[in-house]
Amino acid sequence: MDLLDSIRQDVLRQKEEEIVNHFCMVVCFREFAETKPAVDVGVSGKCCCLFAERLKTDNGTRVTATDSSQDGLFEQTAEVLNNLTPGKRKPYIFQITVWGGKKKKGDMRSPRMAFRPGALYEFRQIDGVSFYADIPTGRAQFDSEGGKIIEVLPPMIKRKAGRDAGKKRAKAKTQEATSRQSTTKDDDEEDVIMAAEGKSENPVVAVRTRSNGAVGPNCCGAERQRACMCT
């Protein structure tokens, strides 16, 4: 029971560390790395993916990222960063190495997550924060359950495409509803015209009432005239 309690205490401490050491800016992550934290200190963060590359050993993916606020300005940010030399680019980026998950039976490849440039990701349970070639780095373990690494927002292009598709669907529905209303209106008008034409086929007969006044076609329709004749 003492061992179980000890493990639980470590889990709580780890969660507290991730809450306290949460970063969404490169400058903050860099400052934390400069304190040379212990290897097992837990960190969490949110970032915008610039690009990702598979390790040569094919057992992980190295994600190069920048501030989370740049997900809406990804194309401009990436273009400007590409104009810098690799050395001058370092203050604006950090890297997370995501180790592959456990291999499934019958599948020689390790399960992996596809990191998309411009997408916003949240990383949990990052450890091993340090510097490599003057770039702040950390490491995380891929979780097939999706709890440790989460894609918060897709790339802006995907978001625009989704919104445009939604607008097109809404526009199509509006046009369809308008078309239905127009068709119904046309049908009603056609019925009215046909009814009017049917009435005009009956001969209009001028009759005299008891007041000895002539009742012409402008006074009432054929049905009214028949009623008058019945009287």
Tab-separated table of C-alpha atoms in Angstrom, residues 164-176:
chain	number	residue	atom	x	y	z
A	164	ASP	CA	-16.730	27.671	-47.204
A	165	ALA	CA	-18.331	24.246	-47.517
A	166	GLY	CA	-20.770	25.162	-44.756
A	167	LYS	CA	-21.620	28.440	-46.491
A	168	LYS	CA	-22.134	26.624	-49.792
A	169	ARG	CA	-24.458	24.113	-48.143
A	170	ALA	CA	-26.423	26.918	-46.479
A	171	LYS	CA	-26.601	28.817	-49.770
A	172	ALA	CA	-27.742	25.692	-51.612
A	173	LYS	CA	-30.482	25.123	-49.027
A	174	THR	CA	-31.605	28.747	-49.344
A	175	GLN	CA	-31.678	28.512	-53.121
A	176	GLU	CA	-33.595	25.243	-52.929
